Tab-separated table of C-alpha atoms in Angstrom:
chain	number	residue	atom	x	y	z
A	1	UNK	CA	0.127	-15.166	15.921
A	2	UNK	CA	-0.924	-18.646	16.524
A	3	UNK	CA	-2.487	-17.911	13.029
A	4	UNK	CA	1.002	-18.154	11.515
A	5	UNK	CA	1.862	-21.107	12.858
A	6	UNK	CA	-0.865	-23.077	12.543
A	7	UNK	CA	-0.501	-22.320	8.436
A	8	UNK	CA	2.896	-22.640	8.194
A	9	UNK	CA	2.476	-26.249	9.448
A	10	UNK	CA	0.565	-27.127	6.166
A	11	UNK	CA	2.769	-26.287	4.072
A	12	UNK	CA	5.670	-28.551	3.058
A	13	UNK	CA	9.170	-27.447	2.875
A	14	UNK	CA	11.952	-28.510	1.374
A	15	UNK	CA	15.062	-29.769	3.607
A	16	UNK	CA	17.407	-26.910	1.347
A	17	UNK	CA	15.082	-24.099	1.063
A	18	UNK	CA	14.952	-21.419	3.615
A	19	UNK	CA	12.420	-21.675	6.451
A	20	UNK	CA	9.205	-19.033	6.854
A	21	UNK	CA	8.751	-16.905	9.990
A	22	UNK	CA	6.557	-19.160	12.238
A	23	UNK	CA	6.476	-16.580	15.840
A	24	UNK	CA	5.909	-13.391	16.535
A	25	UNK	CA	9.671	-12.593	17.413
A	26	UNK	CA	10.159	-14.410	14.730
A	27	UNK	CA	8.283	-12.798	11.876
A	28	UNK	CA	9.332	-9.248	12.877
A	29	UNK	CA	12.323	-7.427	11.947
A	30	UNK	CA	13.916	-3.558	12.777
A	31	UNK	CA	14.782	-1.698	10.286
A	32	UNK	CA	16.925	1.554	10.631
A	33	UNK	CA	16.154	4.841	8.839
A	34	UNK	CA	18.299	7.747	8.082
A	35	UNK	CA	21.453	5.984	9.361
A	36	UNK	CA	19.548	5.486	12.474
A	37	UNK	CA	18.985	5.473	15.434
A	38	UNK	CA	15.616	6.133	14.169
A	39	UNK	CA	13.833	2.999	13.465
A	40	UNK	CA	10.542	1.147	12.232
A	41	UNK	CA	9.104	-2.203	12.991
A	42	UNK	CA	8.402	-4.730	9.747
A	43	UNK	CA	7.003	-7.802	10.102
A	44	UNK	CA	8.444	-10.085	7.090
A	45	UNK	CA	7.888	-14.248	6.245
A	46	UNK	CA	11.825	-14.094	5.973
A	47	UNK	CA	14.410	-12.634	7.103
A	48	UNK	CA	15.595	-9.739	5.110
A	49	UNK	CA	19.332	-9.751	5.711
A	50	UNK	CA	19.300	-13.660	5.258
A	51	UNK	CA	20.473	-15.324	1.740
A	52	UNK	CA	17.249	-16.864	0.264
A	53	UNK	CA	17.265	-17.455	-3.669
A	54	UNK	CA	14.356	-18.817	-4.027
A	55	UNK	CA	12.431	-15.421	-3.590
A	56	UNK	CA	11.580	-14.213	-7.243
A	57	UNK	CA	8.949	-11.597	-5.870
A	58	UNK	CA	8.366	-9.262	-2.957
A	59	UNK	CA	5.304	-7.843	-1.572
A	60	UNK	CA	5.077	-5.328	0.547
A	61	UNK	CA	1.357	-4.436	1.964
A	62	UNK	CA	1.341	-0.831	4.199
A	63	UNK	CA	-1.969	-1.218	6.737
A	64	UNK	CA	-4.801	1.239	6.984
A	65	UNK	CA	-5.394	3.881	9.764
A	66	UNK	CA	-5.584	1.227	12.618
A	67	UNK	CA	-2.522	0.914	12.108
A	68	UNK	CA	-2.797	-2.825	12.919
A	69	UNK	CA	0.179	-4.385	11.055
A	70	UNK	CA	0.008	-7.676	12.807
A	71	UNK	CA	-3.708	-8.000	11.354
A	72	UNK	CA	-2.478	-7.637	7.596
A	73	UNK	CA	0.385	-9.473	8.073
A	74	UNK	CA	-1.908	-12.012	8.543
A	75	UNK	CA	-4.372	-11.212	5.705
A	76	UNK	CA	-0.975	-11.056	3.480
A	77	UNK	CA	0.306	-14.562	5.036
A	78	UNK	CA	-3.571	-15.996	4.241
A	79	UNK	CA	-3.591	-14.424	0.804
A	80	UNK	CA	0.124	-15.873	-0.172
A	81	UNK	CA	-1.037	-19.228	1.110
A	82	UNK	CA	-3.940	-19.259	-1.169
A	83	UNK	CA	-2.389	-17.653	-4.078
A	84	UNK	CA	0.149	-20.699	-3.506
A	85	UNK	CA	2.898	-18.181	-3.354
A	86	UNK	CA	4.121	-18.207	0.322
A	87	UNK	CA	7.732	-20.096	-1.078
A	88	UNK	CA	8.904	-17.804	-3.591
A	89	UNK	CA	7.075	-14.612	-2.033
A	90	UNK	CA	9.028	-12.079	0.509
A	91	UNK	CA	5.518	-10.726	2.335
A	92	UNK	CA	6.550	-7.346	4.266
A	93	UNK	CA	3.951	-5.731	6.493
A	94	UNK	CA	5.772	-1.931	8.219
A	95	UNK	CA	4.328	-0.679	11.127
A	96	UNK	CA	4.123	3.237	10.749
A	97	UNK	CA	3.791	3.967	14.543
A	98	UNK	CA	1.664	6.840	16.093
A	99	UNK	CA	1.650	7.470	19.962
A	100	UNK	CA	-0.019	10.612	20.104
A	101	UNK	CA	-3.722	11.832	20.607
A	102	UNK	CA	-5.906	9.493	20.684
A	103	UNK	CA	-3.196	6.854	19.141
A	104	UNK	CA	-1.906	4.582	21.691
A	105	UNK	CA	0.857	2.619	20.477
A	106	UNK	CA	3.451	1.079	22.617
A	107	UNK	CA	7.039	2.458	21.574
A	108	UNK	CA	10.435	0.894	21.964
A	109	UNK	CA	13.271	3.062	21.823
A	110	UNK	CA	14.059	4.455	18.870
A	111	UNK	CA	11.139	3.855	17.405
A	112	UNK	CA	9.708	6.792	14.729
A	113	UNK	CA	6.173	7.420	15.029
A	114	UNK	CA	3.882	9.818	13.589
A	115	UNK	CA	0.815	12.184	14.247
A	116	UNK	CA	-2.248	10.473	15.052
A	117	UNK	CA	-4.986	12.546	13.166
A	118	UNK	CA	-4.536	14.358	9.874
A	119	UNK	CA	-2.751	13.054	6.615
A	120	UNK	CA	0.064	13.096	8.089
A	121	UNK	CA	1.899	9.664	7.376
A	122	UNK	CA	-0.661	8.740	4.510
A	123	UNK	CA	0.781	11.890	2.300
A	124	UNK	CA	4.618	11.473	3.245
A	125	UNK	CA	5.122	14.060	6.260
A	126	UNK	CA	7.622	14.372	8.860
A	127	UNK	CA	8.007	12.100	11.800
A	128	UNK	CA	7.575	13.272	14.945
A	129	UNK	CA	10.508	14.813	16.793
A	130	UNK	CA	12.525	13.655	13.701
A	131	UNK	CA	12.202	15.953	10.678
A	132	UNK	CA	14.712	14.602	8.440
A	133	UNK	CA	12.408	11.186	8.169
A	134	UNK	CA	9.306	11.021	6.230
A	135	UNK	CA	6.954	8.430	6.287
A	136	UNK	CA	7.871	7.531	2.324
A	137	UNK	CA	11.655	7.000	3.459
A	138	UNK	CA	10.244	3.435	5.449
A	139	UNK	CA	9.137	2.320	1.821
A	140	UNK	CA	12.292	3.741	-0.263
A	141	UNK	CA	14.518	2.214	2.734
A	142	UNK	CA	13.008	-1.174	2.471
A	143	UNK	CA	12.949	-0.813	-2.000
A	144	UNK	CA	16.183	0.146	-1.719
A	145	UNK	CA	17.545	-3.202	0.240
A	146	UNK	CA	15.351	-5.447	-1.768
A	147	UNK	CA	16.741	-4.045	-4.687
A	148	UNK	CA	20.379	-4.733	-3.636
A	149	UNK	CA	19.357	-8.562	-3.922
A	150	UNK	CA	21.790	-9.276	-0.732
A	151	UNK	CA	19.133	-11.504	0.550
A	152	UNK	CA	17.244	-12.300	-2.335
A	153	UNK	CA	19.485	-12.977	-5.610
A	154	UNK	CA	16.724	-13.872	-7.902
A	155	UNK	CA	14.148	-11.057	-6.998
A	156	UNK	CA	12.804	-10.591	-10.389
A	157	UNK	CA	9.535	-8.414	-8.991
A	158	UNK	CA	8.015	-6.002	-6.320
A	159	UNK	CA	4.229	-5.120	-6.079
A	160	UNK	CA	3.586	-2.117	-3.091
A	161	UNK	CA	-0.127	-2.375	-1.980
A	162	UNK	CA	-2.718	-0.717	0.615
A	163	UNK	CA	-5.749	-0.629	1.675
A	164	UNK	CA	-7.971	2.269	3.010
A	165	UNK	CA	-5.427	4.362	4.893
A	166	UNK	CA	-2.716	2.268	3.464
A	167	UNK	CA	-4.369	2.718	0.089
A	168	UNK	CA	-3.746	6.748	0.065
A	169	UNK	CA	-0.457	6.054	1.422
A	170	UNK	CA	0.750	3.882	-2.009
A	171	UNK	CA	-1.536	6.067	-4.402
A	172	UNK	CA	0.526	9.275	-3.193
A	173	UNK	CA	3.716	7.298	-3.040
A	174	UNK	CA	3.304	5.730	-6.611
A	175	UNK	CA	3.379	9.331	-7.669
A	176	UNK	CA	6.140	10.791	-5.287
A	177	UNK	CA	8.866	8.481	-4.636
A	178	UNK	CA	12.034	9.461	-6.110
A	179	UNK	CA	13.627	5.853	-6.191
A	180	UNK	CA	11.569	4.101	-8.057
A	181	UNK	CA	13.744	4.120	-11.361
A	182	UNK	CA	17.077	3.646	-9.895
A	183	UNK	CA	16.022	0.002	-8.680
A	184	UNK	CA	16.904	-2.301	-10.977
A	185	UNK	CA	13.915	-4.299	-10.295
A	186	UNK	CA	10.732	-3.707	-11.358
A	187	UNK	CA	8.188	-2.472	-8.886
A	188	UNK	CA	3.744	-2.058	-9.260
A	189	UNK	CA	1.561	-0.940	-7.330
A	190	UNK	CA	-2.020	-1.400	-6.124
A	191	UNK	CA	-3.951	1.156	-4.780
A	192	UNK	CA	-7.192	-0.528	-2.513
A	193	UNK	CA	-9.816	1.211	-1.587
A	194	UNK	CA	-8.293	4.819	-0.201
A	195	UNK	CA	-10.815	7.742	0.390
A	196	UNK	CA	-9.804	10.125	-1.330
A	197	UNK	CA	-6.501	10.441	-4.169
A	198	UNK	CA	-3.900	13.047	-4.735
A	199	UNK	CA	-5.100	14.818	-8.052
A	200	UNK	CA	-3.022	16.727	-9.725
A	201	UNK	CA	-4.787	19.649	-11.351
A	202	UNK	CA	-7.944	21.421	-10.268
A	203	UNK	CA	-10.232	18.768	-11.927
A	204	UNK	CA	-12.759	16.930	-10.100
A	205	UNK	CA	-15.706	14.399	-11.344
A	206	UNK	CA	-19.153	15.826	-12.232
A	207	UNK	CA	-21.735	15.705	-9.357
A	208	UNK	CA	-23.833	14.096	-12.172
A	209	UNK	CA	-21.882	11.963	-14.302
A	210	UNK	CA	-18.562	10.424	-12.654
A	211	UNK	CA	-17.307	9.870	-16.160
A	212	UNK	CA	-17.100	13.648	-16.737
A	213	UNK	CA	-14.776	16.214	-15.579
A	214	UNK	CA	-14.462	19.888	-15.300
A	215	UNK	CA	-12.897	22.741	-13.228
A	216	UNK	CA	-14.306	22.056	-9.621
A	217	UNK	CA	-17.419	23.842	-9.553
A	218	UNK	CA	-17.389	24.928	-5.353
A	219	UNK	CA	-13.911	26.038	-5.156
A	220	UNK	CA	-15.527	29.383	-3.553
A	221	UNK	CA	-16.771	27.003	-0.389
A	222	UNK	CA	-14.360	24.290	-0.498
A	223	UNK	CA	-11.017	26.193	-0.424
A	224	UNK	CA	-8.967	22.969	0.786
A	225	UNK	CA	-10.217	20.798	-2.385
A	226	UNK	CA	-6.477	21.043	-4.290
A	227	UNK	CA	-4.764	21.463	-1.474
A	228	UNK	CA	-2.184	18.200	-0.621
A	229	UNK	CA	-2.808	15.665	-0.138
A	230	UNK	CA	-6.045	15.818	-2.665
A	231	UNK	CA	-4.747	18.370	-5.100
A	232	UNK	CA	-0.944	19.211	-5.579
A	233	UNK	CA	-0.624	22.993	-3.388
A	234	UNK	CA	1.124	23.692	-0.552
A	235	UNK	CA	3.158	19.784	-0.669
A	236	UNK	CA	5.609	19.519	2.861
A	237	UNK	CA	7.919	16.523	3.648
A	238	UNK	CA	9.206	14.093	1.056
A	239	UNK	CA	6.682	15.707	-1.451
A	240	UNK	CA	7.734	19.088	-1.518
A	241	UNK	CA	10.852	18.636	-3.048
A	242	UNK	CA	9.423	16.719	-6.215
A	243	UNK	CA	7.927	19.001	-9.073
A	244	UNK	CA	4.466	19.114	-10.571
A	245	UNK	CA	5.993	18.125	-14.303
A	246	UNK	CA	7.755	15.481	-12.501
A	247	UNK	CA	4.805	14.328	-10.219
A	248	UNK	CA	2.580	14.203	-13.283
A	249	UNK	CA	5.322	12.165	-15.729
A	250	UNK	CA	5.586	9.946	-12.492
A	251	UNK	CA	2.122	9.314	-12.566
A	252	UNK	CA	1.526	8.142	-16.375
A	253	UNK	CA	4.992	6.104	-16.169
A	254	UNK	CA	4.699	3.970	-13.213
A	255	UNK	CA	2.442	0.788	-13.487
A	256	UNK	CA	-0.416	1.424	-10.567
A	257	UNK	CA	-3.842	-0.614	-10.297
A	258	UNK	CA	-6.653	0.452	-8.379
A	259	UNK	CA	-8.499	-2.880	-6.705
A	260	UNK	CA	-11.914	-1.905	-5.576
A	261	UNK	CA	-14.493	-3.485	-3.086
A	262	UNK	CA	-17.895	-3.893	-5.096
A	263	UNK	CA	-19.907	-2.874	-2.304
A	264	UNK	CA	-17.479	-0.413	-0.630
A	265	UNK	CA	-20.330	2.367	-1.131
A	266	UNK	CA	-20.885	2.764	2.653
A	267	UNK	CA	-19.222	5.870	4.915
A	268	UNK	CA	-17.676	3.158	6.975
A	269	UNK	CA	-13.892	2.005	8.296
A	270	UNK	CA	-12.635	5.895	8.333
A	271	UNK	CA	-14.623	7.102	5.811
A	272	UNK	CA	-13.225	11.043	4.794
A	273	UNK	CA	-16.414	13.293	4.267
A	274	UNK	CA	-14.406	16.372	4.526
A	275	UNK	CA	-15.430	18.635	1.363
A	276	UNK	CA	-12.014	18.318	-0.233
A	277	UNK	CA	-12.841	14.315	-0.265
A	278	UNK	CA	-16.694	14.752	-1.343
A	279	UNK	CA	-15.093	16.426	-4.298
A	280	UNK	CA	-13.805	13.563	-5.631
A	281	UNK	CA	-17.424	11.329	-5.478
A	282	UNK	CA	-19.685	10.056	-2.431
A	283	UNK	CA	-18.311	6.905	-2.389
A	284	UNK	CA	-14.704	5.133	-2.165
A	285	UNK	CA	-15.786	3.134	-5.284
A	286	UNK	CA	-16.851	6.053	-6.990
A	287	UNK	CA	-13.708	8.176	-6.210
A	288	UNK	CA	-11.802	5.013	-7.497
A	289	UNK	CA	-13.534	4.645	-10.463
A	290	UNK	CA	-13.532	8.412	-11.005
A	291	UNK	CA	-9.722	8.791	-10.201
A	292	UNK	CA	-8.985	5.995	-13.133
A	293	UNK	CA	-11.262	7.439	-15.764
A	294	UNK	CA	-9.581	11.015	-14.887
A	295	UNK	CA	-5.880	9.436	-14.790
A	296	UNK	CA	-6.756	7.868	-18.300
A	297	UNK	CA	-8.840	11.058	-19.761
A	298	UNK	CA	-6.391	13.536	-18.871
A	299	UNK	CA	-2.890	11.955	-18.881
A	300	UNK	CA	-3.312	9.149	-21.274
A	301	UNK	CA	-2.333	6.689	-19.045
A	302	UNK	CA	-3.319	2.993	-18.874
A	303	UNK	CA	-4.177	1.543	-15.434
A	304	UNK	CA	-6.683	-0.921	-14.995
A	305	UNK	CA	-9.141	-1.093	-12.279
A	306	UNK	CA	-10.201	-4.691	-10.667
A	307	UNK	CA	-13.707	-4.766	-8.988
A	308	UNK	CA	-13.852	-7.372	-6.306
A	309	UNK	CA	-17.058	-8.672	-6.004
A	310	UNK	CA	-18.883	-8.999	-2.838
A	311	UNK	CA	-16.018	-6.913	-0.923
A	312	UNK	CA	-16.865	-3.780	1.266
A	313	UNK	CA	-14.077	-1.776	3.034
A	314	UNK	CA	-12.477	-5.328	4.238
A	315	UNK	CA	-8.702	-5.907	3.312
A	316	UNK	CA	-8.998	-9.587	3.874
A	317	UNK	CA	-11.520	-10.061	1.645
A	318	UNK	CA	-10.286	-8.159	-0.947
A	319	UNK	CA	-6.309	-9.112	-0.645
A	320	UNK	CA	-7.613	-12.963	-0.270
A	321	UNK	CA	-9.893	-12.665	-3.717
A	322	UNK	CA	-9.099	-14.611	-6.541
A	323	UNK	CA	-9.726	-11.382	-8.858
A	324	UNK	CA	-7.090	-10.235	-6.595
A	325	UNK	CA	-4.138	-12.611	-6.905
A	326	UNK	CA	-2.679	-12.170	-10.235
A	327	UNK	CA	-2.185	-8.398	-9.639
A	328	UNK	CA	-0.290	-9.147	-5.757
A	329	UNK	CA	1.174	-12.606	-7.088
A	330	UNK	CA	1.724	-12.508	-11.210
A	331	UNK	CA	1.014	-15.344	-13.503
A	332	UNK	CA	-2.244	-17.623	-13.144
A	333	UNK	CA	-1.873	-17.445	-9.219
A	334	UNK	CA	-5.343	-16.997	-7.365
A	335	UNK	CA	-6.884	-20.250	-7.699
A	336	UNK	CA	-4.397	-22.898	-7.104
A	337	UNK	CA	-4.902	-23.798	-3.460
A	338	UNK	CA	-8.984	-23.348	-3.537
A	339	UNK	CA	-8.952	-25.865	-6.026
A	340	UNK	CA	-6.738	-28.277	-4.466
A	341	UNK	CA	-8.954	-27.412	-1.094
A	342	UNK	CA	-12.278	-28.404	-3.164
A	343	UNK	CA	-10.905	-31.679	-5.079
A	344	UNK	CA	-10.108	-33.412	-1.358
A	345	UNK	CA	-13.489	-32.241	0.266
């Protein structure tokens, strides 16, 4: 985490405004679930049961398969710094732990964890050894106590983003999570580069032409293609107790962007080439693309996809874009601290 430190030391603060996270004891934070004991590690710029009202905005990025939270909390702390956002910006990075198979993460005590293969945590299932929490409660839990504004007074905004793993994760909880209008605050959501996306009726893109779509043609063969988390059958966990109508209303409602890599066309980084995920295109751009065009065709709804040029399956390059910055930051953000950068070179 020397990382942190090192850019923290750039950055000037005020004598009266709260101080960013600058170690690794200090930049992570426990946060109970279910009453606990049952816990989850966050790492967080600030402390979240600290008054700081100069936070207007929160940000909470959930990592990909690896797991690796430290590694996007640094990505986030990078992509803050050059959005020029780090001193009104919360950044929150959870840790959904896994120490089974072949995962191999260290646990305290306490600490929930999940299955290591499978769906599991990306589509909102139980924890292991610990039905009653689901890996969606770690986000509602930490929406629900930014939302009280204990901490932060003047949060006026929170954006929930992923990438690859993390993306499936926020596209499945955009549509599921039953606490998003009982916040106060407005929340968004950015869905980066995922594999595959939770569709919600037996619709799938054309083989020939992504911008069509019909009743998916190799159900015969592919009997898994609408099952969850793809397709809306047989839903367990925090899913399971939402409906379809609702699920579907959820989806058009709630303001989601998808922020692709330009060249993530590769079966790199995790790629899923089960036939349930082939169904939705060959590539995670083209299952992006193909998942907007289908949420806009069928439901109405308006959500914008951002192409980020040069990017493959690589969430610091795509959560450190400039394309990328007004959608995680708001406003004209993006630019501000490449330019400054460039005029003393």
């Amino acid at each position: 985490m020397r990382f942190v430190l090192a850019l923290f030391l750039l950055i000037p603060v005020a004598a009266s405004a709260a101080t960013p996270c600058n170690t690794v004891a200090d930049c992570t934070e426990w946060v109970p679930l279910a009453g606990g004991p049952a816990r989850s590690l966050v790492y967080r710029s600030y402390p979240l049961n600290a008054p700081n009202p100069a936070i207007t905005r929160a940000l909470i990025i959930i990592h990909g398969a690896s797991r690796d939270a430290d590694n996007y909390f640094r990505t986030t702390l990078a992509s803050a710094f050059l959005a020029g956002a780090l001193d009104n910006t919360v950044l929150i990075v959870p840790r959904v732990a896994s120490a089974q198979g072949s995962c191999k993460d260290k646990l305290a005590d306490n600490e929930i964890n999940w299955p290591c293969n499978g769906n599991s945590w990306r589509s909102g299932a139980p924890a292991v050894g610990n039905p009653n929490v689901n890996s969606f409660d770690l986000t509602d839990e930490l929406l629900r106590r930014l939302a009280k504004k204990d901490a932060f007074p003047n949060l006026a905004q929170i954006v929930v983003a992923g990438h690859s793993a993390g993306g499936q994760y926020v596209n499945r909880y955009s549509i599921a999570n039953t606490v998003h209008e009982t916040l106060g605050v407005p929340v968004s959501y950015i869905v980066s580069n995922p594999s595959s996306y939770a569709y919600l009726d037996a619709d799938r893109p054309s083989a020939s032409d992504n911008d069509k779509f019909g009743n998916f043609s190799d159900g015969r063969n592919c009997t898994t293609f609408n099952t969850w988390p793809y397709g809306l059958k047989d839903r367990a966990g925090y899913t399971a107790k939402v409906s379809d109508d609702q699920l579907k209303k959820n989806l058009t409602t709630r303001p989601v962007s998808y922020l692709l890599g330009e060249i993530d066309v590769l079966p790199l980084g995790g790629f899923d080439g089960s036939c349930p995920a082939m169904a939705q295109g060959p590539t995670r751009r083209a299952r992006g693309e193909a998942y907007q065009k289908y949420v806009a065709q069928k439901l109405g709804a308006k959500q914008p996809v951002v192409i980020v040029p040069l990017c493959g399956h690589n969430a610091r390059c795509m959560f450190t874009a400039d394309i990328a910055a007004p959608l995680l930051y708001g406003g004209n953000s993006g630019t501000i601290r490449r330019q400054s950068s460039e005029n003393q070179k």
